[in-house]
Amino acid sequence: MSSQLITFQIGEQFLGVDIMAIREIRAWSPSTLLPHVPEYVRGVINLRGNVLPVIDLAARLGWGLTEPTGRHVIIVVRIAEQLHGLIVDAVNDIVTVDDDAMQAPPNLNVDSASAFLKGLVAVEDRMVMVLSLDQLAAETRNLITAEAA
């Protein structure tokens, strides 16, 4: 079996997510801040009547806060039944990978980013970290739900 991934960059790091989770890719637009949320939750935006949290993916992975500019993009993904926006530096391309080519991330217990990885796959001359969106958004989903209550 094979699957298709959208690949994107944060700094010099290449990441990917399953193409079936992508709803759209948008230009950066300012978000409305929420009180008492972690710094990686950059607020919420209104997407055609749907309010969705915007996650600074670099900050969520422990790589520092992003200072969004007009060059950044928001990848809108569906996780379970909720839309989330992920701030990334740039979207690269769509790649097809064999499922057996994906390797489990090393269990180093030193990098919080590894907890959010589904696996690693070599694409051309670079290593792509494939995100587990369910893991990435679990805590955010709970925070946003608690804020709305």
mmCIF file of N, CA and C in Angstrom:
data_model
loop_
_atom_site.group_PDB
_atom_site.id
_atom_site.type_symbol
_atom_site.label_atom_id
_atom_site.label_comp_id
_atom_site.label_asym_id
_atom_site.label_seq_id
_atom_site.Cartn_x
_atom_site.Cartn_y
_atom_site.Cartn_z
ATOM 1 N N MET A 1 0.840 -1.183 0.000
ATOM 2 C CA MET A 1 0.000 0.000 0.000
ATOM 3 C C MET A 1 0.884 1.245 0.000
ATOM 4 N N SER A 2 0.314 2.316 -0.481
ATOM 5 C CA SER A 2 1.016 3.591 -0.461
ATOM 6 C C SER A 2 0.043 4.677 -0.017
ATOM 7 N N SER A 3 0.615 5.800 0.390
ATOM 8 C CA SER A 3 -0.210 6.936 0.799
ATOM 9 C C SER A 3 0.415 8.208 0.267
ATOM 10 N N GLN A 4 -0.408 9.238 0.192
ATOM 11 C CA GLN A 4 0.081 10.527 -0.274
ATOM 12 C C GLN A 4 0.198 11.478 0.903
ATOM 13 N N LEU A 5 1.288 12.234 0.891
ATOM 14 C CA LEU A 5 1.552 13.210 1.939
ATOM 15 C C LEU A 5 1.711 14.595 1.321
ATOM 16 N N ILE A 6 1.270 15.594 2.047
ATOM 17 C CA ILE A 6 1.636 16.981 1.736
ATOM 18 C C ILE A 6 2.872 17.245 2.569
ATOM 19 N N THR A 7 3.945 17.714 1.939
ATOM 20 C CA THR A 7 5.147 18.037 2.691
ATOM 21 C C THR A 7 5.267 19.545 2.829
ATOM 22 N N PHE A 8 5.854 19.960 3.944
ATOM 23 C CA PHE A 8 6.012 21.378 4.235
ATOM 24 C C PHE A 8 7.236 21.575 5.101
ATOM 25 N N GLN A 9 7.590 22.830 5.303
ATOM 26 C CA GLN A 9 8.799 23.149 6.052
ATOM 27 C C GLN A 9 8.515 24.036 7.248
ATOM 28 N N ILE A 10 9.324 23.791 8.273
ATOM 29 C CA ILE A 10 9.467 24.704 9.401
ATOM 30 C C ILE A 10 10.969 24.880 9.542
ATOM 31 N N GLY A 11 11.448 26.059 9.191
ATOM 32 C CA GLY A 11 12.893 26.257 9.150
ATOM 33 C C GLY A 11 13.489 25.315 8.131
ATOM 34 N N GLU A 12 14.491 24.566 8.546
ATOM 35 C CA GLU A 12 15.148 23.608 7.660
ATOM 36 C C GLU A 12 14.569 22.200 7.793
ATOM 37 N N GLN A 13 13.543 22.034 8.625
ATOM 38 C CA GLN A 13 12.950 20.717 8.860
ATOM 39 C C GLN A 13 11.815 20.455 7.878
ATOM 40 N N PHE A 14 11.757 19.229 7.378
ATOM 41 C CA PHE A 14 10.697 18.821 6.465
ATOM 42 C C PHE A 14 9.719 17.927 7.215
ATOM 43 N N LEU A 15 8.442 18.240 7.079
ATOM 44 C CA LEU A 15 7.393 17.465 7.735
ATOM 45 C C LEU A 15 6.340 17.109 6.706
ATOM 46 N N GLY A 16 5.477 16.177 7.068
ATOM 47 C CA GLY A 16 4.399 15.784 6.180
ATOM 48 C C GLY A 16 3.181 15.336 6.956
ATOM 49 N N VAL A 17 2.025 15.462 6.312
ATOM 50 C CA VAL A 17 0.775 14.942 6.866
ATOM 51 C C VAL A 17 0.009 14.257 5.734
ATOM 52 N N ASP A 18 -0.812 13.322 6.107
ATOM 53 C CA ASP A 18 -1.643 12.603 5.146
ATOM 54 C C ASP A 18 -2.513 13.603 4.388
ATOM 55 N N ILE A 19 -2.514 13.491 3.079
ATOM 56 C CA ILE A 19 -3.248 14.429 2.240
ATOM 57 C C ILE A 19 -4.750 14.408 2.531
ATOM 58 N N MET A 20 -5.268 13.288 3.010
ATOM 59 C CA MET A 20 -6.706 13.179 3.284
ATOM 60 C C MET A 20 -7.142 14.041 4.472
ATOM 61 N N ALA A 21 -6.211 14.465 5.298
ATOM 62 C CA ALA A 21 -6.545 15.315 6.444
ATOM 63 C C ALA A 21 -6.588 16.793 6.072
ATOM 64 N N ILE A 22 -6.045 17.155 4.920
ATOM 65 C CA ILE A 22 -5.946 18.559 4.512
ATOM 66 C C ILE A 22 -7.285 19.038 3.963
ATOM 67 N N ARG A 23 -7.739 20.175 4.468
ATOM 68 C CA ARG A 23 -8.961 20.786 3.948
ATOM 69 C C ARG A 23 -8.637 21.964 3.040
ATOM 70 N N GLU A 24 -7.628 22.731 3.392
ATOM 71 C CA GLU A 24 -7.186 23.818 2.530
ATOM 72 C C GLU A 24 -5.875 24.384 3.044
ATOM 73 N N ILE A 25 -5.248 25.183 2.195
ATOM 74 C CA ILE A 25 -4.019 25.878 2.551
ATOM 75 C C ILE A 25 -4.290 27.362 2.328
ATOM 76 N N ARG A 26 -4.071 28.147 3.392
ATOM 77 C CA ARG A 26 -4.416 29.575 3.362
ATOM 78 C C ARG A 26 -3.188 30.430 3.616
ATOM 79 N N ALA A 27 -3.256 31.647 3.130
ATOM 80 C CA ALA A 27 -2.229 32.620 3.479
ATOM 81 C C ALA A 27 -2.384 32.966 4.953
ATOM 82 N N TRP A 28 -1.304 33.402 5.575
ATOM 83 C CA TRP A 28 -1.354 33.808 6.977
ATOM 84 C C TRP A 28 -2.354 34.934 7.152
ATOM 85 N N SER A 29 -3.155 34.850 8.202
ATOM 86 C CA SER A 29 -4.038 35.946 8.603
ATOM 87 C C SER A 29 -4.028 35.991 10.122
ATOM 88 N N PRO A 30 -4.089 37.190 10.692
ATOM 89 C CA PRO A 30 -4.030 37.310 12.157
ATOM 90 C C PRO A 30 -5.163 36.536 12.828
ATOM 91 N N SER A 31 -4.890 36.064 14.037
ATOM 92 C CA SER A 31 -5.880 35.296 14.786
ATOM 93 C C SER A 31 -6.291 36.068 16.027
ATOM 94 N N THR A 32 -7.415 35.652 16.593
ATOM 95 C CA THR A 32 -7.921 36.241 17.839
ATOM 96 C C THR A 32 -7.352 35.447 19.002
ATOM 97 N N LEU A 33 -6.657 36.128 19.897
ATOM 98 C CA LEU A 33 -6.036 35.452 21.032
ATOM 99 C C LEU A 33 -7.084 34.948 22.021
ATOM 100 N N LEU A 34 -6.773 33.843 22.678
ATOM 101 C CA LEU A 34 -7.613 33.292 23.736
ATOM 102 C C LEU A 34 -6.836 33.355 25.050
ATOM 103 N N PRO A 35 -7.531 33.603 26.163
ATOM 104 C CA PRO A 35 -6.824 33.624 27.452
ATOM 105 C C PRO A 35 -6.541 32.212 27.955
ATOM 106 N N HIS A 36 -5.483 32.083 28.740
ATOM 107 C CA HIS A 36 -5.158 30.845 29.457
ATOM 108 C C HIS A 36 -4.958 29.624 28.567
ATOM 109 N N VAL A 37 -4.323 29.816 27.426
ATOM 110 C CA VAL A 37 -3.972 28.683 26.568
ATOM 111 C C VAL A 37 -2.454 28.662 26.432
ATOM 112 N N PRO A 38 -1.873 27.529 26.123
ATOM 113 C CA PRO A 38 -0.415 27.477 25.933
ATOM 114 C C PRO A 38 0.025 28.412 24.812
ATOM 115 N N GLU A 39 1.297 28.812 24.857
ATOM 116 C CA GLU A 39 1.773 29.777 23.868
ATOM 117 C C GLU A 39 1.741 29.228 22.446
ATOM 118 N N TYR A 40 1.735 27.921 22.259
ATOM 119 C CA TYR A 40 1.677 27.381 20.902
ATOM 120 C C TYR A 40 0.292 27.507 20.279
ATOM 121 N N VAL A 41 -0.739 27.797 21.065
ATOM 122 C CA VAL A 41 -2.067 28.080 20.513
ATOM 123 C C VAL A 41 -2.102 29.577 20.245
ATOM 124 N N ARG A 42 -1.997 29.940 18.978
ATOM 125 C CA ARG A 42 -1.869 31.346 18.610
ATOM 126 C C ARG A 42 -3.196 32.057 18.504
ATOM 127 N N GLY A 43 -4.287 31.383 18.852
ATOM 128 C CA GLY A 43 -5.608 31.984 18.828
ATOM 129 C C GLY A 43 -6.552 31.173 17.972
ATOM 130 N N VAL A 44 -7.596 31.852 17.511
ATOM 131 C CA VAL A 44 -8.590 31.216 16.659
ATOM 132 C C VAL A 44 -8.854 32.113 15.455
ATOM 133 N N ILE A 45 -9.286 31.493 14.359
ATOM 134 C CA ILE A 45 -9.722 32.239 13.190
ATOM 135 C C ILE A 45 -11.094 31.732 12.786
ATOM 136 N N ASN A 46 -11.816 32.581 12.050
ATOM 137 C CA ASN A 46 -13.125 32.220 11.537
ATOM 138 C C ASN A 46 -12.946 31.793 10.088
ATOM 139 N N LEU A 47 -13.274 30.556 9.823
ATOM 140 C CA LEU A 47 -13.169 30.021 8.463
ATOM 141 C C LEU A 47 -14.570 29.707 7.973
ATOM 142 N N ARG A 48 -15.153 30.629 7.239
ATOM 143 C CA ARG A 48 -16.505 30.462 6.691
ATOM 144 C C ARG A 48 -17.505 29.990 7.748
ATOM 145 N N GLY A 49 -17.497 30.662 8.897
ATOM 146 C CA GLY A 49 -18.444 30.352 9.959
ATOM 147 C C GLY A 49 -17.969 29.335 10.971
ATOM 148 N N ASN A 50 -16.830 28.700 10.726
ATOM 149 C CA ASN A 50 -16.261 27.745 11.680
ATOM 150 C C ASN A 50 -15.095 28.387 12.403
ATOM 151 N N VAL A 51 -15.124 28.328 13.724
ATOM 152 C CA VAL A 51 -14.019 28.837 14.521
ATOM 153 C C VAL A 51 -13.028 27.704 14.724
ATOM 154 N N LEU A 52 -11.763 27.947 14.330
ATOM 155 C CA LEU A 52 -10.782 26.894 14.489
ATOM 156 C C LEU A 52 -9.534 27.411 15.176
ATOM 157 N N PRO A 53 -8.952 26.580 16.056
ATOM 158 C CA PRO A 53 -7.712 26.980 16.724
ATOM 159 C C PRO A 53 -6.560 26.987 15.741
ATOM 160 N N VAL A 54 -5.645 27.923 15.948
ATOM 161 C CA VAL A 54 -4.445 28.019 15.123
ATOM 162 C C VAL A 54 -3.259 27.621 15.996
ATOM 163 N N ILE A 55 -2.558 26.586 15.573
ATOM 164 C CA ILE A 55 -1.432 26.041 16.329
ATOM 165 C C ILE A 55 -0.131 26.448 15.656
ATOM 166 N N ASP A 56 0.757 27.050 16.436
ATOM 167 C CA ASP A 56 2.106 27.341 15.963
ATOM 168 C C ASP A 56 2.856 26.027 16.022
ATOM 169 N N LEU A 57 3.000 25.382 14.872
ATOM 170 C CA LEU A 57 3.555 24.035 14.843
ATOM 171 C C LEU A 57 4.996 23.994 15.353
ATOM 172 N N ALA A 58 5.778 25.008 15.034
ATOM 173 C CA ALA A 58 7.166 25.044 15.533
ATOM 174 C C ALA A 58 7.169 25.066 17.060
ATOM 175 N N ALA A 59 6.348 25.904 17.658
ATOM 176 C CA ALA A 59 6.286 25.985 19.119
ATOM 177 C C ALA A 59 5.758 24.691 19.717
ATOM 178 N N ARG A 60 4.764 24.087 19.074
ATOM 179 C CA ARG A 60 4.188 22.841 19.592
ATOM 180 C C ARG A 60 5.217 21.716 19.608
ATOM 181 N N LEU A 61 6.119 21.751 18.625
ATOM 182 C CA LEU A 61 7.146 20.719 18.540
ATOM 183 C C LEU A 61 8.377 21.055 19.375
ATOM 184 N N GLY A 62 8.348 22.193 20.050
ATOM 185 C CA GLY A 62 9.454 22.562 20.920
ATOM 186 C C GLY A 62 10.593 23.266 20.216
ATOM 187 N N TRP A 63 10.328 23.849 19.050
ATOM 188 C CA TRP A 63 11.372 24.494 18.258
ATOM 189 C C TRP A 63 11.337 26.009 18.341
ATOM 190 N N GLY A 64 10.568 26.580 19.255
ATOM 191 C CA GLY A 64 10.495 28.033 19.414
ATOM 192 C C GLY A 64 9.299 28.637 18.704
ATOM 193 N N LEU A 65 8.918 29.825 19.167
ATOM 194 C CA LEU A 65 7.761 30.518 18.602
ATOM 195 C C LEU A 65 8.047 31.051 17.204
ATOM 196 N N THR A 66 7.022 31.020 16.370
ATOM 197 C CA THR A 66 7.087 31.589 15.031
ATOM 198 C C THR A 66 6.577 33.021 15.101
ATOM 199 N N GLU A 67 7.262 33.919 14.436
ATOM 200 C CA GLU A 67 6.748 35.275 14.255
ATOM 201 C C GLU A 67 6.168 35.320 12.845
ATOM 202 N N PRO A 68 4.844 35.070 12.725
ATOM 203 C CA PRO A 68 4.242 34.943 11.395
ATOM 204 C C PRO A 68 4.369 36.226 10.568
ATOM 205 N N THR A 69 4.629 36.024 9.292
ATOM 206 C CA THR A 69 4.682 37.108 8.316
ATOM 207 C C THR A 69 3.770 36.732 7.159
ATOM 208 N N GLY A 70 3.707 37.581 6.180
ATOM 209 C CA GLY A 70 2.905 37.302 5.000
ATOM 210 C C GLY A 70 3.399 36.105 4.211
ATOM 211 N N ARG A 71 4.609 35.648 4.490
ATOM 212 C CA ARG A 71 5.166 34.489 3.777
ATOM 213 C C ARG A 71 4.746 33.164 4.404
ATOM 214 N N HIS A 72 4.253 33.192 5.636
ATOM 215 C CA HIS A 72 3.815 31.962 6.303
ATOM 216 C C HIS A 72 2.446 31.542 5.772
ATOM 217 N N VAL A 73 2.130 30.277 5.969
ATOM 218 C CA VAL A 73 0.828 29.763 5.552
ATOM 219 C C VAL A 73 0.187 29.004 6.704
ATOM 220 N N ILE A 74 -1.118 28.855 6.599
ATOM 221 C CA ILE A 74 -1.883 28.053 7.555
ATOM 222 C C ILE A 74 -2.437 26.855 6.794
ATOM 223 N N ILE A 75 -2.045 25.673 7.240
ATOM 224 C CA ILE A 75 -2.601 24.446 6.673
ATOM 225 C C ILE A 75 -3.796 24.073 7.540
ATOM 226 N N VAL A 76 -4.969 24.027 6.926
ATOM 227 C CA VAL A 76 -6.187 23.665 7.657
ATOM 228 C C VAL A 76 -6.369 22.159 7.540
ATOM 229 N N VAL A 77 -6.380 21.500 8.695
ATOM 230 C CA VAL A 77 -6.512 20.048 8.746
ATOM 231 C C VAL A 77 -7.737 19.657 9.563
ATOM 232 N N ARG A 78 -8.312 18.522 9.194
ATOM 233 C CA ARG A 78 -9.425 17.976 9.976
ATOM 234 C C ARG A 78 -8.866 16.863 10.839
ATOM 235 N N ILE A 79 -9.098 17.010 12.143
ATOM 236 C CA ILE A 79 -8.694 15.988 13.098
ATOM 237 C C ILE A 79 -9.948 15.599 13.854
ATOM 238 N N ALA A 80 -10.329 14.332 13.727
ATOM 239 C CA ALA A 80 -11.620 13.856 14.248
ATOM 240 C C ALA A 80 -12.691 14.721 13.585
ATOM 241 N N GLU A 81 -13.462 15.447 14.347
ATOM 242 C CA GLU A 81 -14.526 16.269 13.764
ATOM 243 C C GLU A 81 -14.237 17.759 13.872
ATOM 244 N N GLN A 82 -13.000 18.136 14.175
ATOM 245 C CA GLN A 82 -12.684 19.556 14.347
ATOM 246 C C GLN A 82 -11.591 19.982 13.383
ATOM 247 N N LEU A 83 -11.748 21.202 12.863
ATOM 248 C CA LEU A 83 -10.715 21.785 12.025
ATOM 249 C C LEU A 83 -9.681 22.481 12.899
ATOM 250 N N HIS A 84 -8.412 22.397 12.490
ATOM 251 C CA HIS A 84 -7.308 23.090 13.153
ATOM 252 C C HIS A 84 -6.474 23.764 12.076
ATOM 253 N N GLY A 85 -5.868 24.875 12.414
ATOM 254 C CA GLY A 85 -4.926 25.528 11.521
ATOM 255 C C GLY A 85 -3.524 25.321 12.049
ATOM 256 N N LEU A 86 -2.594 24.989 11.174
ATOM 257 C CA LEU A 86 -1.198 24.789 11.549
ATOM 258 C C LEU A 86 -0.361 25.853 10.848
ATOM 259 N N ILE A 87 0.360 26.678 11.604
ATOM 260 C CA ILE A 87 1.245 27.673 11.006
ATOM 261 C C ILE A 87 2.537 26.990 10.600
ATOM 262 N N VAL A 88 2.888 27.112 9.316
ATOM 263 C CA VAL A 88 4.147 26.555 8.804
ATOM 264 C C VAL A 88 4.828 27.604 7.940
ATOM 265 N N ASP A 89 6.112 27.383 7.667
ATOM 266 C CA ASP A 89 6.868 28.340 6.854
ATOM 267 C C ASP A 89 6.501 28.269 5.382
ATOM 268 N N ALA A 90 6.381 27.075 4.845
ATOM 269 C CA ALA A 90 6.103 26.912 3.413
ATOM 270 C C ALA A 90 5.589 25.511 3.142
ATOM 271 N N VAL A 91 4.714 25.388 2.149
ATOM 272 C CA VAL A 91 4.243 24.088 1.683
ATOM 273 C C VAL A 91 5.096 23.714 0.479
ATOM 274 N N ASN A 92 5.563 22.465 0.447
ATOM 275 C CA ASN A 92 6.450 22.040 -0.631
ATOM 276 C C ASN A 92 5.713 21.315 -1.741
ATOM 277 N N ASP A 93 5.319 20.059 -1.517
ATOM 278 C CA ASP A 93 4.717 19.292 -2.589
ATOM 279 C C ASP A 93 3.926 18.111 -2.052
ATOM 280 N N ILE A 94 3.354 17.372 -2.984
ATOM 281 C CA ILE A 94 2.632 16.146 -2.667
ATOM 282 C C ILE A 94 3.529 14.989 -3.073
ATOM 283 N N VAL A 95 3.725 14.041 -2.163
ATOM 284 C CA VAL A 95 4.565 12.883 -2.465
ATOM 285 C C VAL A 95 3.785 11.606 -2.164
ATOM 286 N N THR A 96 4.107 10.566 -2.893
ATOM 287 C CA THR A 96 3.533 9.251 -2.647
ATOM 288 C C THR A 96 4.618 8.396 -2.016
ATOM 289 N N VAL A 97 4.282 7.785 -0.878
ATOM 290 C CA VAL A 97 5.259 6.948 -0.185
ATOM 291 C C VAL A 97 4.650 5.563 0.061
ATOM 292 N N ASP A 98 5.490 4.556 -0.041
ATOM 293 C CA ASP A 98 5.063 3.199 0.304
ATOM 294 C C ASP A 98 4.961 3.117 1.819
ATOM 295 N N ASP A 99 3.891 2.506 2.307
ATOM 296 C CA ASP A 99 3.699 2.387 3.744
ATOM 297 C C ASP A 99 4.857 1.659 4.416
ATOM 298 N N ASP A 100 5.437 0.677 3.729
ATOM 299 C CA ASP A 100 6.544 -0.060 4.338
ATOM 300 C C ASP A 100 7.861 0.732 4.338
ATOM 301 N N ALA A 101 7.881 1.880 3.646
ATOM 302 C CA ALA A 101 9.078 2.732 3.652
ATOM 303 C C ALA A 101 9.121 3.620 4.899
ATOM 304 N N MET A 102 7.972 3.758 5.576
ATOM 305 C CA MET A 102 7.934 4.597 6.774
ATOM 306 C C MET A 102 8.544 3.838 7.947
ATOM 307 N N GLN A 103 9.438 4.510 8.638
ATOM 308 C CA GLN A 103 10.100 3.912 9.791
ATOM 309 C C GLN A 103 9.600 4.571 11.066
ATOM 310 N N ALA A 104 9.537 3.794 12.115
ATOM 311 C CA ALA A 104 9.119 4.324 13.414
ATOM 312 C C ALA A 104 10.140 5.350 13.892
ATOM 313 N N PRO A 105 9.660 6.416 14.561
ATOM 314 C CA PRO A 105 10.617 7.388 15.088
ATOM 315 C C PRO A 105 11.420 6.766 16.221
ATOM 316 N N PRO A 106 12.666 7.186 16.368
ATOM 317 C CA PRO A 106 13.466 6.637 17.465
ATOM 318 C C PRO A 106 12.884 7.057 18.812
ATOM 319 N N ASN A 107 12.940 6.182 19.773
ATOM 320 C CA ASN A 107 12.423 6.464 21.107
ATOM 321 C C ASN A 107 13.567 7.009 21.963
ATOM 322 N N LEU A 108 13.756 8.318 21.885
ATOM 323 C CA LEU A 108 14.879 8.944 22.577
ATOM 324 C C LEU A 108 14.493 9.561 23.914
ATOM 325 N N ASN A 109 13.213 9.813 24.116
ATOM 326 C CA ASN A 109 12.705 10.414 25.351
ATOM 327 C C ASN A 109 13.367 11.744 25.696
ATOM 328 N N VAL A 110 13.939 12.427 24.708
ATOM 329 C CA VAL A 110 14.566 13.713 24.976
ATOM 330 C C VAL A 110 13.933 14.831 24.157
ATOM 331 N N ASP A 111 13.202 14.495 23.144
ATOM 332 C CA ASP A 111 12.641 15.495 22.252
ATOM 333 C C ASP A 111 11.129 15.364 22.246
ATOM 334 N N SER A 112 10.451 16.409 22.686
ATOM 335 C CA SER A 112 8.995 16.346 22.739
ATOM 336 C C SER A 112 8.387 16.158 21.357
ATOM 337 N N ALA A 113 9.093 16.559 20.311
ATOM 338 C CA ALA A 113 8.562 16.422 18.957
ATOM 339 C C ALA A 113 8.330 14.960 18.586
ATOM 340 N N SER A 114 9.150 14.052 19.078
ATOM 341 C CA SER A 114 9.012 12.645 18.693
ATOM 342 C C SER A 114 7.683 12.055 19.144
ATOM 343 N N ALA A 115 7.074 12.607 20.183
ATOM 344 C CA ALA A 115 5.771 12.123 20.644
ATOM 345 C C ALA A 115 4.672 12.385 19.615
ATOM 346 N N PHE A 116 4.899 13.334 18.712
ATOM 347 C CA PHE A 116 3.888 13.712 17.730
ATOM 348 C C PHE A 116 4.149 13.121 16.357
ATOM 349 N N LEU A 117 5.135 12.234 16.263
ATOM 350 C CA LEU A 117 5.482 11.668 14.971
ATOM 351 C C LEU A 117 4.844 10.301 14.762
ATOM 352 N N LYS A 118 4.322 10.133 13.571
ATOM 353 C CA LYS A 118 3.806 8.833 13.152
ATOM 354 C C LYS A 118 4.955 7.985 12.621
ATOM 355 N N GLY A 119 5.923 8.666 11.999
ATOM 356 C CA GLY A 119 7.074 7.967 11.457
ATOM 357 C C GLY A 119 7.977 8.900 10.687
ATOM 358 N N LEU A 120 9.028 8.311 10.130
ATOM 359 C CA LEU A 120 9.996 9.033 9.311
ATOM 360 C C LEU A 120 10.101 8.339 7.965
ATOM 361 N N VAL A 121 10.238 9.123 6.908
ATOM 362 C CA VAL A 121 10.354 8.548 5.575
ATOM 363 C C VAL A 121 11.355 9.370 4.767
ATOM 364 N N ALA A 122 12.179 8.683 4.007
ATOM 365 C CA ALA A 122 13.135 9.367 3.130
ATOM 366 C C ALA A 122 12.424 9.707 1.825
ATOM 367 N N VAL A 123 12.489 10.989 1.459
ATOM 368 C CA VAL A 123 11.913 11.463 0.205
ATOM 369 C C VAL A 123 13.023 12.199 -0.537
ATOM 370 N N GLU A 124 13.407 11.636 -1.672
ATOM 371 C CA GLU A 124 14.545 12.147 -2.441
ATOM 372 C C GLU A 124 15.764 12.219 -1.525
ATOM 373 N N ASP A 125 16.302 13.400 -1.291
ATOM 374 C CA ASP A 125 17.525 13.509 -0.493
ATOM 375 C C ASP A 125 17.273 14.059 0.906
ATOM 376 N N ARG A 126 16.033 13.982 1.377
ATOM 377 C CA ARG A 126 15.739 14.542 2.693
ATOM 378 C C ARG A 126 14.873 13.583 3.526
ATOM 379 N N MET A 127 14.949 13.754 4.830
ATOM 380 C CA MET A 127 14.136 12.971 5.755
ATOM 381 C C MET A 127 12.894 13.790 6.095
ATOM 382 N N VAL A 128 11.725 13.180 5.957
ATOM 383 C CA VAL A 128 10.463 13.845 6.241
ATOM 384 C C VAL A 128 9.860 13.219 7.496
ATOM 385 N N MET A 129 9.525 14.080 8.456
ATOM 386 C CA MET A 129 8.852 13.641 9.679
ATOM 387 C C MET A 129 7.354 13.663 9.416
ATOM 388 N N VAL A 130 6.713 12.513 9.523
ATOM 389 C CA VAL A 130 5.277 12.409 9.276
ATOM 390 C C VAL A 130 4.563 12.583 10.607
ATOM 391 N N LEU A 131 3.701 13.606 10.666
ATOM 392 C CA LEU A 131 3.021 13.929 11.915
ATOM 393 C C LEU A 131 1.825 13.033 12.180
ATOM 394 N N SER A 132 1.610 12.741 13.458
ATOM 395 C CA SER A 132 0.388 12.095 13.921
ATOM 396 C C SER A 132 -0.523 13.223 14.391
ATOM 397 N N LEU A 133 -1.478 13.593 13.558
ATOM 398 C CA LEU A 133 -2.338 14.736 13.881
ATOM 399 C C LEU A 133 -3.175 14.492 15.128
ATOM 400 N N ASP A 134 -3.593 13.267 15.353
ATOM 401 C CA ASP A 134 -4.376 12.976 16.556
ATOM 402 C C ASP A 134 -3.581 13.303 17.816
ATOM 403 N N GLN A 135 -2.319 12.893 17.860
ATOM 404 C CA GLN A 135 -1.470 13.200 19.015
ATOM 405 C C GLN A 135 -1.236 14.699 19.140
ATOM 406 N N LEU A 136 -1.006 15.338 18.019
ATOM 407 C CA LEU A 136 -0.698 16.767 18.002
ATOM 408 C C LEU A 136 -1.846 17.597 18.558
ATOM 409 N N ALA A 137 -3.061 17.225 18.237
ATOM 410 C CA ALA A 137 -4.205 18.054 18.590
ATOM 411 C C ALA A 137 -4.946 17.614 19.840
ATOM 412 N N ALA A 138 -4.601 16.489 20.436
ATOM 413 C CA ALA A 138 -5.357 15.983 21.585
ATOM 414 C C ALA A 138 -5.449 17.020 22.698
ATOM 415 N N GLU A 139 -4.315 17.569 23.094
ATOM 416 C CA GLU A 139 -4.315 18.545 24.176
ATOM 417 C C GLU A 139 -5.000 19.841 23.757
ATOM 418 N N THR A 140 -4.783 20.271 22.530
ATOM 419 C CA THR A 140 -5.389 21.507 22.054
ATOM 420 C C THR A 140 -6.900 21.389 22.031
ATOM 421 N N ARG A 141 -7.412 20.244 21.577
ATOM 422 C CA ARG A 141 -8.852 20.011 21.538
ATOM 423 C C ARG A 141 -9.435 20.178 22.935
ATOM 424 N N ASN A 142 -8.776 19.600 23.938
ATOM 425 C CA ASN A 142 -9.263 19.692 25.316
ATOM 426 C C ASN A 142 -9.222 21.122 25.824
ATOM 427 N N LEU A 143 -8.168 21.873 25.481
ATOM 428 C CA LEU A 143 -8.050 23.264 25.930
ATOM 429 C C LEU A 143 -9.144 24.141 25.330
ATOM 430 N N ILE A 144 -9.380 24.006 24.031
ATOM 431 C CA ILE A 144 -10.379 24.826 23.359
ATOM 432 C C ILE A 144 -11.772 24.495 23.879
ATOM 433 N N THR A 145 -12.043 23.215 24.101
ATOM 434 C CA THR A 145 -13.335 22.810 24.647
ATOM 435 C C THR A 145 -13.542 23.392 26.039
ATOM 436 N N ALA A 146 -12.500 23.360 26.871
ATOM 437 C CA ALA A 146 -12.599 23.907 28.224
ATOM 438 C C ALA A 146 -12.828 25.414 28.201
ATOM 439 N N GLU A 147 -12.165 26.134 27.268
ATOM 440 C CA GLU A 147 -12.342 27.577 27.161
ATOM 441 C C GLU A 147 -13.761 27.932 26.748
ATOM 442 N N ALA A 148 -14.369 27.114 25.880
ATOM 443 C CA ALA A 148 -15.708 27.414 25.390
ATOM 444 C C ALA A 148 -16.766 27.155 26.450
ATOM 445 N N ALA A 149 -16.469 26.305 27.425
ATOM 446 C CA ALA A 149 -17.455 25.935 28.449
ATOM 447 C C ALA A 149 -17.698 27.039 29.449
#
